[in-house]
Coordinates of C-alpha atoms and ligand atoms in Angstrom, one line a residue:
X330 CA 0.0 0.0 0.0
X331 CA 1.3 3.5 -0.8
X332 CA 1.7 5.7 2.2
X333 CA 1.8 9.5 2.1
X334 CA 5.6 9.4 2.8
X335 CA 6.2 7.3 -0.4
X336 CA 4.8 9.8 -2.8
X337 CA 6.8 12.3 -4.9
X338 CA 5.7 15.5 -3.3
X339 CA 6.8 17.6 -6.2
X340 CA 4.6 15.5 -8.6
X341 CA 1.7 15.7 -6.1
X342 CA 2.0 19.5 -5.9
X343 CA 2.2 19.9 -9.6
X344 CA -0.9 17.8 -10.1
X345 CA -2.8 19.7 -7.4
X346 CA -2.0 22.9 -9.3
X347 CA -3.1 21.4 -12.6
X348 CA -6.4 20.3 -11.0
X349 CA -7.0 23.8 -9.7
X350 CA -6.4 25.0 -13.3
X351 CA -8.9 22.4 -14.6
X352 CA -11.5 23.7 -12.2
X353 CA -10.8 27.3 -13.0
X354 CA -10.8 26.6 -16.8
X355 CA -14.1 24.7 -16.5
X356 CA -15.6 27.7 -14.7
X357 CA -14.3 30.0 -17.4
X358 CA -15.8 27.7 -20.1
X359 CA -19.3 28.0 -18.6
X360 CA -18.9 31.8 -18.4
X361 CA -17.7 32.0 -22.0
X362 CA -20.9 30.1 -23.0
X363 CA -23.0 32.8 -21.3
X364 CA -21.0 35.5 -23.0
X365 CA -21.6 33.9 -26.3
X366 CA -25.3 33.2 -25.8
X367 CA -26.1 36.7 -24.4
X368 CA -24.2 38.4 -27.2
X369 CA -21.9 40.1 -24.8
X370 CA -18.7 39.2 -26.7
X371 CA -20.2 40.5 -30.0
X372 CA -21.2 43.8 -28.3
X373 CA -17.9 44.2 -26.5
X374 CA -16.0 43.4 -29.7
X375 CA -17.4 46.7 -31.2
X376 CA -17.1 48.9 -28.0
X377 CA -14.3 51.0 -26.6
X378 CA -13.4 50.5 -22.9
X379 CA -16.8 50.9 -21.2
X380 CA -18.5 50.6 -17.8
X381 CA -20.6 47.6 -16.9
X382 CA -23.7 49.9 -17.2
X383 CA -22.7 50.9 -20.7
X384 CA -22.1 47.3 -21.7
X385 CA -25.3 46.1 -20.2
X386 CA -27.2 48.9 -22.0
X387 CA -25.6 48.1 -25.3
X388 CA -26.4 44.4 -24.9
X389 CA -29.9 45.1 -23.5
X390 CA -29.1 43.0 -20.4
X391 CA -29.4 43.3 -16.6
X392 CA -26.4 45.3 -15.3
X393 CA -25.9 43.2 -12.1
X394 CA -25.5 40.0 -14.1
X395 CA -23.3 41.7 -16.6
X396 CA -21.0 43.1 -13.9
X397 CA -20.6 39.7 -12.2
X398 CA -19.9 38.0 -15.5
X399 CA -17.4 40.7 -16.4
X400 CA -15.6 40.0 -13.0
X401 CA -15.3 36.4 -14.0
X402 CA -14.0 37.3 -17.5
X403 CA -11.4 39.7 -16.0
X404 CA -10.0 37.2 -13.6
X405 CA -9.9 34.7 -16.4
X406 CA -7.8 37.2 -18.3
X407 CA -10.2 37.3 -21.2
X408 CA -11.4 40.9 -20.6
X409 CA -9.1 43.8 -19.5
X410 CA -10.2 46.0 -16.6
X411 CA -9.1 49.5 -15.8
X412 CA -9.9 50.4 -12.1
X413 CA -9.8 54.1 -12.8
X414 CA -13.3 54.6 -14.3
X415 CA -14.1 50.9 -13.8
X416 CA -14.1 50.2 -17.5
X417 CA -13.9 46.8 -19.3
X418 CA -12.5 46.0 -22.7
X419 CA -12.3 43.0 -24.9
X420 CA -8.8 43.3 -26.5
X421 CA -8.9 42.8 -30.3
X422 CA -6.5 39.9 -30.0
X423 CA -9.1 38.1 -27.9
X424 CA -12.1 39.4 -29.9
X425 CA -10.5 37.6 -32.9
X426 CA -11.5 34.3 -31.2
X427 CA -14.7 35.2 -29.3
X428 CA -17.1 37.1 -31.6
X429 CA -19.3 36.4 -34.6
X430 CA -17.0 38.6 -36.7
X431 CA -14.2 36.1 -36.1
X432 CA -16.1 33.6 -38.3
X433 CA -14.7 30.0 -38.0
X434 CA -12.2 31.2 -35.4
X435 CA -15.0 32.0 -33.0
X436 CA -14.1 29.4 -30.3
X437 CA -16.8 30.8 -27.9
X438 CA -19.5 28.9 -29.8
X439 CA -18.0 25.5 -28.6
X440 CA -18.4 26.5 -24.9
X441 CA -22.2 26.1 -25.3
X442 CA -21.7 22.3 -25.4
X443 CA -20.6 22.1 -21.7
X444 CA -23.8 23.6 -20.4
X445 CA -25.8 21.2 -22.6
X446 CA -23.8 18.3 -21.3
X447 CA -24.6 19.4 -17.7
X448 CA -28.3 18.8 -18.5
X449 CA -27.8 15.1 -19.1
X450 CA -25.2 14.4 -16.5
X451 CA -27.7 12.6 -14.1
X452 CA -28.7 10.3 -16.9
X453 CA -25.2 9.6 -17.9
X454 CA -24.2 8.7 -14.3
X455 CA -27.2 6.4 -14.3
X456 CA -25.9 4.8 -17.6
X457 CA -22.5 4.2 -16.0
X458 CA -24.4 2.0 -13.5
X459 CA -27.0 0.4 -15.7
X460 CA -25.6 0.6 -19.3
X461 CA -27.7 2.0 -22.1
X462 CA -27.5 5.6 -23.1
X463 CA -29.2 9.0 -23.4
X464 CA -31.4 9.5 -26.4
X465 CA -31.1 12.5 -28.8
X466 CA -34.5 13.8 -27.4
X467 CA -32.8 14.7 -24.1
X468 CA -30.4 17.2 -25.8
X469 CA -32.7 20.1 -26.5
X470 CA -30.2 22.5 -28.0
X471 CA -27.9 20.0 -29.7
X472 CA -29.1 20.6 -33.3
X473 CA -29.1 24.4 -32.8
X474 CA -25.5 24.5 -31.5
X475 CA -24.3 22.0 -34.1
X476 CA -26.0 23.9 -36.8
X477 CA -24.4 27.1 -35.7
X478 CA -20.9 25.6 -35.7
X479 CA -21.2 23.8 -39.0
X480 CA -22.8 26.8 -40.7
X481 CA -19.8 28.9 -39.7
X482 CA -17.5 26.2 -41.2
X483 CA -19.4 25.4 -44.3
X484 CA -20.0 29.1 -45.2
X485 CA -16.3 29.8 -45.0
X486 CA -14.8 26.6 -46.4
X487 CA -17.2 24.3 -48.3
X488 CA -16.7 25.8 -51.8
X489 CA -13.2 27.1 -51.7
X490 CA -11.5 24.5 -49.4
X491 CA -13.4 21.3 -48.7
X492 CA -14.8 20.4 -52.2
X493 CA -11.4 21.1 -53.9
X494 CA -9.9 18.4 -51.7
X495 CA -11.6 15.9 -54.0
X496 CA -9.9 15.9 -57.4
X497 CA -12.2 17.1 -60.2
X498 CA -15.3 17.4 -57.9
X499 CA -15.9 21.1 -58.4
X500 CA -16.0 20.6 -62.2
X501 CA -18.4 17.7 -61.9
X502 CA -20.6 19.7 -59.6
X503 CA -20.6 22.6 -62.0
X504 CA -21.6 20.2 -64.8
X505 CA -24.5 18.6 -62.8
X506 CA -24.5 15.5 -60.7
X507 CA -26.5 13.8 -57.9
X508 CA -25.3 14.4 -54.4
X509 CA -26.4 13.2 -50.9
X510 CA -25.3 14.2 -47.4
X511 CA -25.7 11.6 -44.7
X512 CA -26.7 12.8 -41.2
X513 CA -27.2 16.3 -42.6
X514 CA -28.4 17.9 -39.3
X515 CA -29.7 21.4 -40.1
X516 CA -28.5 21.0 -43.7
X517 CA -26.1 23.9 -44.2
X518 CA -23.6 21.7 -46.1
X519 CA -26.3 20.8 -48.6
X520 CA -27.7 24.3 -48.9
X521 CA -24.3 25.9 -49.4
X522 CA -23.5 23.3 -52.1
X523 CA -26.9 23.6 -53.8
X524 CA -26.6 27.4 -54.0
X525 CA -23.1 27.2 -55.4
X526 CA -23.8 24.5 -58.0
X527 CA -27.3 25.1 -59.4
X528 CA -27.0 22.3 -62.1
X529 CA -26.5 19.6 -59.5
X530 CA -29.2 18.0 -57.4
X531 CA -28.7 17.6 -53.6
X532 CA -30.5 15.5 -50.9
X533 CA -29.9 15.6 -47.2
X534 CA -30.8 12.7 -45.0
X535 CA -31.3 12.8 -41.2
X536 CA -33.8 11.4 -38.7
X537 CA -33.9 14.6 -36.6
X538 CA -37.2 16.5 -37.2
X539 CA -35.6 19.6 -35.9
X540 CA -32.6 19.1 -38.2
X541 CA -34.3 18.6 -41.6
X542 CA -37.2 21.0 -40.9
X543 CA -34.7 23.8 -40.3
X544 CA -32.8 22.7 -43.3
X545 CA -35.9 22.8 -45.5
X546 CA -36.9 26.2 -44.2
X547 CA -33.4 27.5 -45.1
X548 CA -33.6 26.0 -48.6
X549 CA -36.9 27.7 -49.1
X550 CA -35.7 31.0 -47.8
X551 CA -32.7 30.8 -50.1
X552 CA -35.0 30.0 -53.1
X553 CA -33.2 26.7 -53.8
X554 CA -35.0 24.3 -56.1
X555 CA -32.2 21.7 -56.2
X556 CA -32.0 20.9 -52.5
X557 CA -34.4 18.4 -50.7
X558 CA -34.3 16.9 -47.3
X559 CA -35.7 13.5 -46.4
X560 CA -36.5 12.1 -43.0
X561 CA -34.6 8.8 -43.0
X562 CA -32.8 6.5 -40.7
X563 CA -29.6 6.2 -42.7
X564 CA -28.9 2.7 -41.4
X565 CA -32.0 1.7 -43.4
X566 CA -31.2 3.6 -46.6
X567 CA -32.2 1.3 -49.5
X568 CA -31.2 3.6 -52.4
X569 CA -28.9 1.7 -54.8
X570 CA -26.4 3.1 -57.3
X571 CA -28.0 6.6 -57.4
X572 CA -25.4 9.1 -56.3
X573 CA -22.3 10.4 -57.9
X574 CA -21.0 12.0 -54.7
X575 CA -21.9 11.4 -51.1
X576 CA -20.7 13.3 -48.0
X577 CA -21.0 13.0 -44.2
X578 CA -19.8 15.7 -41.9
X579 CA -19.2 14.5 -38.3
X580 CA -21.9 12.0 -38.7
X581 CA -20.5 8.5 -38.7
X582 CA -18.8 8.1 -35.3
X583 CA -22.1 8.7 -33.5
X584 CA -24.1 6.2 -35.6
X585 CA -25.7 3.3 -33.7
X586 CA -24.9 1.0 -36.6
X587 CA -21.9 2.7 -38.3
X588 CA -20.8 -0.4 -40.4
X589 CA -24.3 -0.7 -41.8
X590 CA -24.5 3.0 -42.6
X591 CA -21.1 2.9 -44.4
X592 CA -22.4 -0.1 -46.4
X593 CA -25.6 1.8 -47.2
X594 CA -23.5 4.6 -48.5
X595 CA -21.3 2.3 -50.6
X596 CA -24.5 0.8 -52.1
X597 CA -26.1 4.1 -52.8
X598 CA -23.1 5.4 -54.8
X599 CA -22.9 4.8 -58.5
X600 CA -20.0 2.7 -59.7
X601 CA -17.1 5.2 -59.9
X602 CA -18.8 7.5 -57.4
X603 CA -17.0 9.3 -54.5
X604 CA -17.7 9.4 -50.8
X605 CA -16.1 12.2 -48.7
X606 CA -16.3 11.2 -45.1
X607 CA -15.3 14.1 -42.7
X608 CA -14.8 12.7 -39.2
X609 CA -12.6 13.1 -36.2
X610 CA -8.9 13.3 -36.7
X611 CA -7.5 11.0 -34.0
X612 CA -5.9 7.6 -33.6
X613 CA -7.6 4.4 -32.8
X614 CA -4.7 3.8 -30.4
X615 CA -5.1 5.7 -27.1
X616 CA -1.4 6.0 -26.6
X617 CA -1.1 8.0 -29.8
X618 CA -3.7 10.6 -28.7
X619 CA -1.8 11.8 -25.6
X620 CA -0.6 15.0 -27.4
X621 CA -3.8 15.4 -29.4
X622 CA -4.6 19.2 -29.2
X623 CA -8.2 18.6 -28.3
X624 CA -8.0 15.0 -26.8
X625 CA -9.9 15.8 -23.6
X626 CA -12.6 17.6 -25.5
X627 CA -13.1 14.7 -27.9
X628 CA -13.5 12.1 -25.1
X629 CA -15.9 14.4 -23.2
X630 CA -17.9 14.8 -26.4
X631 CA -18.0 11.0 -26.7
X632 CA -19.1 10.3 -23.2
X633 CA -21.6 13.2 -22.9
X634 CA -23.0 12.7 -26.4
X635 CA -21.7 10.7 -29.3
X636 CA -21.1 7.3 -27.8
X637 CA -24.0 7.7 -25.5
X638 CA -26.7 8.6 -28.1
X639 CA -25.6 5.5 -30.1
X640 CA -25.8 3.3 -27.0
X641 CA -29.3 4.7 -26.3
X642 CA -30.3 3.2 -29.7
X643 CA -28.9 -0.2 -28.8
X644 CA -25.9 0.6 -31.0
X645 CA -22.2 -0.2 -30.7
X646 CA -21.2 3.1 -29.2
X647 CA -18.2 3.5 -31.5
X648 CA -17.3 6.8 -29.8
X649 CA -15.9 10.1 -31.0
X650 CA -12.3 8.8 -30.9
X651 CA -12.8 5.7 -33.1
X652 CA -9.7 6.9 -35.0
X653 CA -8.5 6.9 -38.5
X654 CA -7.1 3.4 -38.5
X655 CA -10.5 1.8 -37.6
X656 CA -12.3 4.2 -39.9
X657 CA -10.1 3.2 -42.8
X658 CA -10.7 -0.5 -42.0
X659 CA -14.5 0.0 -41.8
X660 CA -14.6 2.0 -45.1
X661 CA -12.6 -0.7 -46.9
X662 CA -14.9 -3.5 -45.5
X663 CA -17.7 -2.0 -47.6
X664 CA -15.7 -2.3 -50.8
X665 CA -14.9 1.4 -51.0
X666 CA -11.3 2.3 -51.9
X667 CA -9.7 4.9 -49.5
X668 CA -7.8 7.0 -52.0
X669 CA -6.5 9.6 -49.6
X670 CA -6.9 10.9 -46.0
X671 CA -6.4 14.7 -46.1
X672 CA -6.3 17.4 -43.5
X673 CA -7.1 21.1 -43.8
X674 CA -4.9 23.8 -42.4
X675 CA -6.5 25.3 -39.3
X676 CA -8.9 22.4 -38.8
X677 CA -7.5 20.4 -35.9
X678 CA -10.7 18.3 -35.5
X679 CA -11.2 16.5 -38.8
X680 CA -9.7 14.1 -41.2
X681 CA -11.1 14.1 -44.8
X682 CA -11.4 10.6 -46.1
X683 CA -11.7 10.6 -49.9
X684 CA -13.0 7.2 -51.1
X685 CA -14.3 5.8 -54.4
X686 CA -16.5 3.0 -55.4
X687 CA -14.8 0.8 -57.9
X688 CA -16.3 1.1 -61.4
Ligands
LIG862 C1 -22.9 15.4 -35.0 S1 -24.4 15.7 -36.0 C2 -23.7 16.4 -37.5 C3 -24.8 17.1 -38.3 C4 -24.3 17.7 -39.5 N1 -23.7 16.8 -40.5 C5 -23.3 18.9 -39.2 O1 -22.2 18.8 -39.5 O2 -23.8 19.8 -38.6 C6 -24.8 14.0 -36.5 C7 -26.2 14.0 -37.2 O3 -26.4 12.6 -37.6 C8 -27.8 12.4 -37.4 N2 -28.0 10.9 -37.2 C9 -27.4 10.1 -36.3 N3 -27.8 8.8 -36.6 C10 -28.6 8.8 -37.6 C11 -29.3 7.8 -38.3 N4 -29.3 6.6 -38.0 N5 -30.1 8.2 -39.4 C12 -30.2 9.5 -39.7 N6 -29.5 10.5 -39.1 C13 -28.7 10.2 -38.1 C14 -28.2 13.2 -36.1 O4 -29.6 13.4 -36.1 C15 -27.3 14.4 -36.3 O5 -28.1 15.4 -37.0

């Protein structure tokens, strides 16, 4: 048995410091979520140093709450404080990662997930004891947060960065082909592609009412006649040899039956068709993920959502960190050929698997 005198005190002290940091950073993350959801970062991004009253007025919020939140942001070193005049400022170097104007660099959006995960913690604790999982229906804001993040990414990168990863795909889309997106969520990927390539036809599949109804409303608002959305459990997709190009964005690792879905995709492609699978960039081997820049985030996502929603459906619970080695194996098991696994500068989360169906 280890006694207190056997331990390396330096190591223990360093760990205690790290744990204090963890607790502080977790607290900051929750406050960042509030700053994002109330619009405070956006408002402050456009303001000179201001008092809590001026900031609250500009954001149309209650001053007492705003002042307490500002205190937390100041001690987190996110917002600067000047005691003379009691003014607060969001430095431009920080605004570059915290406001809507930052586009895909807006890291504050991701903080919203932690509050959402808190909502299901009791049920997850229960699942640790009894097995099973937590169904999608228990995550009231999941589609909205996910849609917000993927809209940001797809608006900025779909046409100029993501599609050109697939050799010749932009030209084919310009000419006119049939495209499907699997697990389309709120459908921004489809709508952005459909708007950019009016001669091609696009279908988004998802089993979330909230997902595809938001997607349809957006397609209507944008006046798109080449984008449709279908309510479909993609593990039961029976379409054969129909699509020239299929995509999935962040939508395979949380499938209850991922192998079946990948097979359905392979079957739905025309011979010679292409499937672009965008999914987590991590290793299947835990020891290779130690230095992953967002390793803890990925495992938290898995336990608090991705693995758990799949287990709730009686699935395998592949988990967010299934890894590129297993992904490649599962893709190849369907008969698809993995041509290349690419990465995109600035995207530390995803690998881009470019696969083809043999002609
Ligand atoms: C992590 S979200 C990604 C959504 C979207 N692709 C994006 O990037 O915003 C995964 C999506 O897959 C959908 N999904 C999961 N399993 C599904 C299934 N068996 N059939 C249809 N959709 C499914 C979920 O409803 C959810 O919208």
